[in-house]
Amino acid sequence: MNRREFLKTTAWGLAAAGTAGPLLSACRREKPQPRSGTLKLTFEPYDLQLIHPFTVAVHSRTHTPDVLVQLEYDGVTGYGEASMPPYLGETQESVCRFLGSLDLGQFSDPFRMDEILEYVDAAAPDNRAAKASVDIALHDLTGKLMGQPWHRIWGLSPEKAPSTSFTIGIDTTEIVRRKTQEAAPYNILKVKMGLDNDRETVETIRSITDKPLCVDANQGWTDKEKALETIHWLAERGTLFVEQPMPKEMIDETAWLRERSPLPIIADEFLQRLPDVLRAQGVYDGINIKLMKSTGLREAHRMATLARALGMKVMIGCMTETSCAISAAAQLSPMADWADLDGNLLISNDRFDGMKIVDGRIALDNRPGIGAEPV
């Protein structure tokens, strides 16, 4: 029996088990009926409103454009989304145009996931967030048809899910202090750096808490000697790692920095999809996987598996997203050393109920699919 037949059989069996009434005896179970139909894709633009302005080394914004996606099959609906921070180069218009060009109605079997997602990937170059929205919705749909969450389908242990960091963007001393106080429920703080006030930001945080820090320079450091000096300074102040310290084009300089750094160096903007994992080996100690860059869960899972095989660290990150995409990424979190899944916590208009943080850690439950539902 091949994988597709196994998944279909599992889905039918679970569906039958869930609907068989108590009056049916064990020897007189109804024969499960196969599902049938075609995939129907719908989508709508949506703006994510940020609680605080979000500032990094290269830009600042108060909202993030988003597109919410539904993928329906035989009365069951899977949910996905495309989030578009500026540097991805996508817009609501480009995402809707890409999604509108797809003909998913040609597929009558959602469990042919590789076939469907290869069709989506080949429909046009780039468009990574748009492709991720379909991938997430398809994983949600098939997980619901099987009655299982994806972390369980992948054989991952939910108790291995790490704590998530909470992000403190670049801001005034007063706002940084307020954000640090608001982050009290979280075990790790992620600090955005890359401007002239980097040390002041860290000292402000350290005046309030001694929780571990992870630092994201967002390509903001261009002098390797000064970057190394700063990393040594950070290592003395409870920092776990430094993410994308130098511009992604400065490969030799980053490799030089990695060889001398007392802290792990993690790739973010340098890394998009699966082939980039091999390119990162020897230049970075680990990778930050984001669904909006990787085109979704299928490739993100492959990236994490390859990174592990190469002896690299794995981080699961996010953009500003609703609990839909955050919950999807959380399904992969037991594969990660670190997680930065707080994008839903930074917005005021979340449209989904999904993954929860308990005592600072990602708590995976048995909701089928990606673990999120609209509210």
Short mmCIF file of C-alpha atoms in Angstrom, two decimals:
data_model
loop_
_atom_site.label_atom_id
_atom_site.label_comp_id
_atom_site.label_asym_id
_atom_site.label_seq_id
_atom_site.Cartn_x
_atom_site.Cartn_y
_atom_site.Cartn_z
CA MET A 1 0.00 0.00 0.00
CA ASN A 2 1.50 3.36 -0.99
CA ARG A 3 1.48 6.51 1.19
CA ARG A 4 -1.53 8.07 -0.48
CA GLU A 5 -3.65 4.92 -0.13
CA PHE A 6 -2.58 4.59 3.51
CA LEU A 7 -3.57 8.17 4.30
CA LYS A 8 -6.91 7.82 2.52
CA THR A 9 -7.65 4.55 4.32
CA THR A 10 -6.70 6.15 7.64
CA ALA A 11 -8.94 9.13 6.94
CA TRP A 12 -11.94 6.96 6.07
CA GLY A 13 -11.36 4.73 9.07
CA LEU A 14 -11.13 7.66 11.45
CA ALA A 15 -14.20 9.27 9.93
CA ALA A 16 -16.14 6.03 10.35
CA ALA A 17 -14.94 5.61 13.93
CA GLY A 18 -16.08 9.13 14.76
CA THR A 19 -19.59 8.73 13.33
CA ALA A 20 -20.48 5.14 14.23
CA GLY A 21 -23.28 5.25 16.78
CA PRO A 22 -23.33 3.31 20.06
CA LEU A 23 -26.20 1.11 18.80
CA LEU A 24 -23.91 -0.48 16.19
CA SER A 25 -22.36 -3.63 17.60
CA ALA A 26 -18.70 -4.40 17.14
CA CYS A 27 -19.54 -7.13 14.63
CA ARG A 28 -21.89 -4.95 12.57
CA ARG A 29 -19.89 -1.81 11.78
CA GLU A 30 -20.97 0.10 8.70
CA LYS A 31 -18.52 -0.03 5.83
CA PRO A 32 -16.70 3.35 5.58
CA GLN A 33 -17.65 5.28 2.50
CA PRO A 34 -14.88 6.98 0.50
CA ARG A 35 -15.01 10.73 0.19
CA SER A 36 -15.29 12.34 -3.20
CA GLY A 37 -15.22 15.82 -4.66
CA THR A 38 -12.82 18.46 -5.89
CA LEU A 39 -10.75 21.14 -4.19
CA LYS A 40 -12.29 24.62 -4.01
CA LEU A 41 -10.01 27.57 -3.20
CA THR A 42 -11.30 30.93 -1.89
CA PHE A 43 -9.37 33.89 -0.45
CA GLU A 44 -9.74 37.44 0.87
CA PRO A 45 -7.32 40.30 1.72
CA TYR A 46 -6.94 41.16 5.40
CA ASP A 47 -4.78 43.76 7.20
CA LEU A 48 -3.04 42.76 10.43
CA GLN A 49 -3.00 45.67 12.89
CA LEU A 50 0.08 45.80 15.12
CA ILE A 51 -0.26 46.57 18.83
CA HIS A 52 3.01 48.54 18.71
CA PRO A 53 4.85 49.92 15.66
CA PHE A 54 7.28 47.20 14.56
CA THR A 55 10.78 48.54 13.92
CA VAL A 56 13.84 46.63 12.72
CA ALA A 57 17.16 47.78 11.28
CA VAL A 58 15.79 48.45 7.79
CA HIS A 59 12.14 49.57 8.20
CA SER A 60 9.22 50.30 10.52
CA ARG A 61 5.50 49.57 10.08
CA THR A 62 2.16 49.67 11.93
CA HIS A 63 0.36 46.95 9.98
CA THR A 64 1.11 43.94 7.78
CA PRO A 65 -0.91 43.05 4.65
CA ASP A 66 -2.28 39.51 4.70
CA VAL A 67 -4.49 37.23 2.62
CA LEU A 68 -6.68 34.59 4.29
CA VAL A 69 -7.31 31.36 2.38
CA GLN A 70 -9.89 28.56 2.56
CA LEU A 71 -9.56 25.21 0.81
CA GLU A 72 -12.76 23.16 0.83
CA TYR A 73 -13.24 19.49 -0.05
CA ASP A 74 -16.38 17.44 0.50
CA GLY A 75 -17.69 19.75 3.23
CA VAL A 76 -14.38 19.98 5.12
CA THR A 77 -12.43 23.26 5.15
CA GLY A 78 -8.73 23.86 5.60
CA TYR A 79 -7.40 27.32 6.47
CA GLY A 80 -4.22 29.09 5.42
CA GLU A 81 -2.78 32.56 5.06
CA ALA A 82 -0.13 34.62 3.30
CA SER A 83 1.57 37.32 5.38
CA MET A 84 3.60 39.92 3.49
CA PRO A 85 6.17 42.00 5.36
CA PRO A 86 7.87 44.47 2.98
CA TYR A 87 11.07 42.58 2.29
CA LEU A 88 9.29 39.56 0.76
CA GLY A 89 8.31 41.66 -2.25
CA GLU A 90 4.72 40.39 -2.32
CA THR A 91 1.51 42.39 -2.02
CA GLN A 92 -2.13 41.55 -1.47
CA GLU A 93 -2.66 42.21 -5.17
CA SER A 94 0.14 39.85 -6.27
CA VAL A 95 -1.01 37.11 -3.88
CA CYS A 96 -4.64 37.35 -5.00
CA ARG A 97 -3.54 37.38 -8.64
CA PHE A 98 -1.43 34.24 -8.10
CA LEU A 99 -4.17 32.42 -6.18
CA GLY A 100 -6.74 33.41 -8.80
CA SER A 101 -4.60 31.82 -11.51
CA LEU A 102 -4.64 28.38 -9.86
CA ASP A 103 -6.99 25.61 -10.98
CA LEU A 104 -7.17 23.35 -7.95
CA GLY A 105 -10.52 22.03 -9.14
CA GLN A 106 -8.58 19.64 -11.38
CA PHE A 107 -7.60 17.65 -8.28
CA SER A 108 -10.10 15.20 -6.85
CA ASP A 109 -7.82 13.74 -4.17
CA PRO A 110 -6.34 16.11 -1.55
CA PHE A 111 -3.96 13.41 -0.35
CA ARG A 112 -1.92 13.75 -3.55
CA MET A 113 -0.14 16.53 -1.70
CA ASP A 114 3.17 16.39 -3.57
CA GLU A 115 1.36 16.50 -6.91
CA ILE A 116 -0.83 19.42 -5.85
CA LEU A 117 1.96 21.46 -4.27
CA GLU A 118 4.34 20.84 -7.16
CA TYR A 119 1.65 22.21 -9.46
CA VAL A 120 1.28 25.27 -7.21
CA ASP A 121 5.05 25.80 -7.04
CA ALA A 122 5.42 25.59 -10.81
CA ALA A 123 2.57 28.02 -11.50
CA ALA A 124 4.90 31.06 -11.26
CA PRO A 125 8.33 31.87 -9.83
CA ASP A 126 8.75 33.35 -6.35
CA ASN A 127 5.32 34.11 -4.74
CA ARG A 128 6.51 32.21 -1.67
CA ALA A 129 3.93 33.56 0.80
CA ALA A 130 1.11 32.94 -1.71
CA LYS A 131 2.29 29.36 -2.16
CA ALA A 132 2.58 28.94 1.61
CA SER A 133 -1.07 29.90 2.04
CA VAL A 134 -2.18 27.00 -0.17
CA ASP A 135 0.27 24.60 1.48
CA ILE A 136 -0.97 25.49 4.99
CA ALA A 137 -4.61 25.14 3.96
CA LEU A 138 -3.93 21.77 2.30
CA HIS A 139 -2.15 20.46 5.39
CA ASP A 140 -5.03 21.68 7.55
CA LEU A 141 -7.56 20.01 5.25
CA THR A 142 -5.83 16.64 5.06
CA GLY A 143 -5.11 16.63 8.78
CA LYS A 144 -8.80 17.18 9.44
CA LEU A 145 -9.74 14.41 7.02
CA MET A 146 -7.44 12.09 9.00
CA GLY A 147 -8.61 13.47 12.33
CA GLN A 148 -5.01 14.08 13.43
CA PRO A 149 -2.72 17.07 14.08
CA TRP A 150 0.32 17.28 11.84
CA HIS A 151 2.87 16.96 14.64
CA ARG A 152 1.39 13.52 15.30
CA ILE A 153 1.28 12.57 11.60
CA TRP A 154 5.01 13.44 11.43
CA GLY A 155 5.66 11.37 14.56
CA LEU A 156 6.85 14.32 16.66
CA SER A 157 6.62 14.48 20.45
CA PRO A 158 4.65 17.52 21.67
CA GLU A 159 6.53 17.60 24.97
CA LYS A 160 9.69 18.46 23.00
CA ALA A 161 8.20 21.75 21.78
CA PRO A 162 10.44 24.57 23.05
CA SER A 163 9.66 27.90 24.65
CA THR A 164 8.90 30.68 22.22
CA SER A 165 10.72 33.97 22.40
CA PHE A 166 8.80 37.24 22.56
CA THR A 167 10.06 40.00 20.26
CA ILE A 168 11.06 43.47 21.41
CA GLY A 169 11.52 45.72 18.41
CA ILE A 170 13.78 48.74 18.13
CA ASP A 171 12.24 51.68 19.98
CA THR A 172 12.76 54.41 22.55
CA THR A 173 14.05 53.49 26.00
CA GLU A 174 10.62 54.08 27.52
CA ILE A 175 8.84 51.82 25.00
CA VAL A 176 11.51 49.10 25.27
CA ARG A 177 11.03 49.13 29.05
CA ARG A 178 7.25 48.85 28.62
CA LYS A 179 7.56 46.02 26.08
CA THR A 180 9.92 44.14 28.41
CA GLN A 181 7.40 44.39 31.23
CA GLU A 182 4.62 43.17 28.91
CA ALA A 183 6.79 40.15 28.03
CA ALA A 184 6.81 38.89 31.63
CA PRO A 185 4.96 35.61 30.78
CA TYR A 186 7.67 34.51 28.33
CA ASN A 187 10.91 32.69 29.11
CA ILE A 188 13.07 34.13 26.31
CA LEU A 189 13.19 37.61 24.81
CA LYS A 190 14.13 38.32 21.19
CA VAL A 191 15.82 41.68 20.75
CA LYS A 192 15.88 43.51 17.43
CA MET A 193 19.20 45.26 16.86
CA GLY A 194 21.20 46.80 14.03
CA LEU A 195 21.13 50.54 14.82
CA ASP A 196 23.35 52.83 16.87
CA ASN A 197 21.47 52.26 20.14
CA ASP A 198 21.94 48.47 20.30
CA ARG A 199 23.77 48.41 23.62
CA GLU A 200 21.38 50.89 25.19
CA THR A 201 18.47 48.61 24.25
CA VAL A 202 20.08 45.57 25.88
CA GLU A 203 21.04 47.53 29.00
CA THR A 204 17.44 48.75 29.30
CA ILE A 205 16.14 45.17 29.12
CA ARG A 206 18.77 43.98 31.58
CA SER A 207 17.67 46.64 34.08
CA ILE A 208 14.34 44.82 34.25
CA THR A 209 15.02 41.12 33.67
CA ASP A 210 17.81 38.56 33.45
CA LYS A 211 15.87 36.22 31.12
CA PRO A 212 17.89 34.74 28.22
CA LEU A 213 18.07 36.88 25.11
CA CYS A 214 18.31 36.03 21.45
CA VAL A 215 19.44 38.84 19.18
CA ASP A 216 18.33 39.56 15.61
CA ALA A 217 20.40 42.20 13.81
CA ASN A 218 18.37 41.90 10.57
CA GLN A 219 21.53 42.38 8.46
CA GLY A 220 22.27 45.61 10.32
CA TRP A 221 26.00 45.09 11.01
CA THR A 222 28.44 45.64 8.14
CA ASP A 223 31.78 45.78 9.99
CA LYS A 224 32.86 42.24 10.91
CA GLU A 225 35.35 43.36 13.57
CA LYS A 226 32.75 45.54 15.28
CA ALA A 227 30.17 42.75 14.94
CA LEU A 228 32.52 40.32 16.70
CA GLU A 229 33.16 42.81 19.49
CA THR A 230 29.41 43.28 19.95
CA ILE A 231 28.79 39.51 20.02
CA HIS A 232 31.41 39.06 22.77
CA TRP A 233 29.66 41.85 24.69
CA LEU A 234 26.29 40.11 24.21
CA ALA A 235 27.70 36.74 25.30
CA GLU A 236 28.51 38.28 28.68
CA ARG A 237 24.89 39.38 29.04
CA GLY A 238 23.01 36.11 28.73
CA THR A 239 22.51 35.90 24.95
CA LEU A 240 21.78 32.51 23.35
CA PHE A 241 22.55 33.26 19.68
CA VAL A 242 22.72 36.02 17.07
CA GLU A 243 20.47 35.93 14.02
CA GLN A 244 21.55 37.34 10.65
CA PRO A 245 24.18 39.74 11.98
CA MET A 246 25.47 40.85 8.55
CA PRO A 247 23.91 41.42 5.12
CA LYS A 248 23.11 38.15 3.37
CA GLU A 249 25.49 39.01 0.51
CA MET A 250 28.48 39.19 2.91
CA ILE A 251 29.07 35.44 2.89
CA ASP A 252 32.84 35.43 3.47
CA GLU A 253 32.57 37.99 6.26
CA THR A 254 29.81 35.98 7.95
CA ALA A 255 31.88 32.79 7.73
CA TRP A 256 34.80 34.69 9.29
CA LEU A 257 32.51 35.90 12.07
CA ARG A 258 31.12 32.43 12.71
CA GLU A 259 34.59 30.93 13.13
CA ARG A 260 35.38 33.42 15.90
CA SER A 261 31.99 33.99 17.52
CA PRO A 262 31.35 32.72 21.06
CA LEU A 263 27.64 32.46 20.13
CA PRO A 264 25.88 30.50 17.36
CA ILE A 265 25.19 32.49 14.19
CA ILE A 266 21.76 31.79 12.67
CA ALA A 267 20.69 32.45 9.06
CA ASP A 268 17.43 34.27 8.36
CA GLU A 269 17.31 36.58 5.33
CA PHE A 270 20.13 34.53 3.76
CA LEU A 271 17.89 31.47 3.75
CA GLN A 272 14.65 31.02 1.83
CA ARG A 273 14.10 27.45 0.60
CA LEU A 274 15.57 23.95 0.69
CA PRO A 275 18.65 24.52 -1.55
CA ASP A 276 19.73 27.38 0.74
CA VAL A 277 20.27 24.96 3.63
CA LEU A 278 23.31 23.49 1.90
CA ARG A 279 24.55 27.00 1.06
CA ALA A 280 24.31 27.93 4.74
CA GLN A 281 26.48 25.04 5.91
CA GLY A 282 29.87 26.31 7.02
CA VAL A 283 28.67 29.93 6.94
CA TYR A 284 26.06 29.71 9.69
CA ASP A 285 25.59 27.43 12.70
CA GLY A 286 21.88 27.09 12.15
CA ILE A 287 18.84 28.23 10.17
CA ASN A 288 15.62 30.08 10.91
CA ILE A 289 12.77 28.46 8.95
CA LYS A 290 9.69 30.57 8.21
CA LEU A 291 6.66 29.26 6.35
CA MET A 292 6.24 32.46 4.35
CA LYS A 293 9.74 32.05 2.93
CA SER A 294 9.82 28.27 2.51
CA THR A 295 6.46 28.06 0.65
CA GLY A 296 4.87 26.22 3.55
CA LEU A 297 4.99 23.17 5.78
CA ARG A 298 6.04 20.59 3.18
CA GLU A 299 9.32 22.32 2.40
CA ALA A 300 9.84 23.59 5.94
CA HIS A 301 9.76 20.00 7.21
CA ARG A 302 12.30 18.99 4.57
CA MET A 303 14.54 21.92 5.52
CA ALA A 304 14.49 21.01 9.20
CA THR A 305 15.26 17.37 8.39
CA LEU A 306 18.21 18.32 6.16
CA ALA A 307 19.60 20.81 8.67
CA ARG A 308 19.51 18.15 11.37
CA ALA A 309 21.31 15.71 9.08
CA LEU A 310 24.01 18.34 8.50
CA GLY A 311 24.46 18.92 12.23
CA MET A 312 23.00 22.41 12.14
CA LYS A 313 20.74 24.10 14.68
CA VAL A 314 17.08 24.66 13.79
CA MET A 315 14.87 27.59 14.66
CA ILE A 316 11.20 27.89 13.71
CA GLY A 317 10.26 31.52 13.15
CA CYS A 318 7.41 33.58 11.75
CA MET A 319 6.31 36.88 10.29
CA THR A 320 3.49 38.96 11.75
CA GLU A 321 0.71 36.39 11.28
CA THR A 322 -2.61 35.28 12.69
CA SER A 323 -2.88 32.16 14.84
CA CYS A 324 -3.58 30.25 11.62
CA ALA A 325 -0.01 30.31 10.26
CA ILE A 326 1.52 30.42 13.76
CA SER A 327 -0.31 27.23 14.73
CA ALA A 328 0.83 25.60 11.48
CA ALA A 329 4.48 26.45 12.20
CA ALA A 330 4.06 25.20 15.77
CA GLN A 331 3.39 21.70 14.41
CA LEU A 332 7.09 21.63 13.45
CA SER A 333 8.37 23.05 16.73
CA PRO A 334 9.38 19.71 18.34
CA MET A 335 12.07 19.52 15.61
CA ALA A 336 13.54 22.87 16.68
CA ASP A 337 16.16 24.00 19.16
CA TRP A 338 14.48 27.39 19.39
CA ALA A 339 11.15 28.91 18.38
CA ASP A 340 10.10 32.47 17.67
CA LEU A 341 6.36 32.05 17.21
CA ASP A 342 4.92 35.26 18.61
CA GLY A 343 3.60 36.91 15.43
CA ASN A 344 -0.01 36.47 16.53
CA LEU A 345 0.78 38.06 19.90
CA LEU A 346 1.89 41.28 18.19
CA ILE A 347 -1.45 41.99 16.47
CA SER A 348 -4.77 43.28 17.79
CA ASN A 349 -7.14 41.62 15.28
CA ASP A 350 -6.38 37.89 15.22
CA ARG A 351 -9.07 35.98 13.30
CA PHE A 352 -8.20 32.52 14.64
CA ASP A 353 -8.00 30.55 17.87
CA GLY A 354 -4.97 28.28 17.81
CA MET A 355 -1.71 27.34 19.45
CA LYS A 356 -1.35 28.42 23.07
CA ILE A 357 1.67 29.37 25.15
CA VAL A 358 1.69 27.75 28.61
CA ASP A 359 4.37 28.86 31.08
CA GLY A 360 6.25 30.32 28.15
CA ARG A 361 6.31 27.07 26.16
CA ILE A 362 4.47 26.03 23.01
CA ALA A 363 1.57 23.76 23.99
CA LEU A 364 0.47 21.43 21.19
CA ASP A 365 -2.92 19.78 21.51
CA ASN A 366 -4.81 17.17 19.49
CA ARG A 367 -6.84 19.52 17.30
CA PRO A 368 -6.69 17.99 13.82
CA GLY A 369 -4.86 19.66 10.98
CA ILE A 370 -2.79 22.71 11.88
CA GLY A 371 -4.58 23.23 15.19
CA ALA A 372 -6.41 26.50 14.44
CA GLU A 373 -10.03 27.46 13.84
CA PRO A 374 -11.65 30.80 12.89
CA VAL A 375 -13.30 32.77 15.67
#
